[in-house]
């Protein structure tokens, strides 16, 4: 039964992730996809704060602000570009 769980975890964590990444690159382009995927580690850390009761420090908040600002710029660039076409 553990092998089935391992296969399911591998499918979700690796297979589905690669599939969605390639699809996003096709739709958005490499630069914007990378900007969006750069937020993923912060979501994982946020889950550790919530689920594992880890403490949030100022470095996490500073880094999160910088990454969210960059991703927001990518979103606004996409919105501006789509309106101009």
Tab-separated table of N, CA, C and O in Angstrom, residues 3 33 36 57 69:
chain	number	residue	atom	x	y	z
A	3	UNK	N	3.624	1.678	-1.560
A	3	UNK	CA	4.065	1.932	-2.931
A	3	UNK	C	3.009	2.708	-3.705
A	3	UNK	O	3.333	3.612	-4.486
A	33	UNK	N	5.923	32.932	-16.672
A	33	UNK	CA	5.746	31.680	-15.942
A	33	UNK	C	6.739	31.588	-14.792
A	33	UNK	O	6.380	31.212	-13.683
A	36	UNK	N	5.654	33.810	-11.891
A	36	UNK	CA	4.553	33.242	-11.107
A	36	UNK	C	5.021	32.067	-10.256
A	36	UNK	O	4.644	31.941	-9.097
A	57	UNK	N	9.303	35.597	10.513
A	57	UNK	CA	10.264	36.650	10.841
A	57	UNK	C	10.249	37.745	9.782
A	57	UNK	O	9.596	37.630	8.745
A	69	UNK	N	5.691	41.812	-5.368
A	69	UNK	CA	5.781	43.017	-6.199
A	69	UNK	C	6.205	42.665	-7.620
A	69	UNK	O	5.638	43.172	-8.588
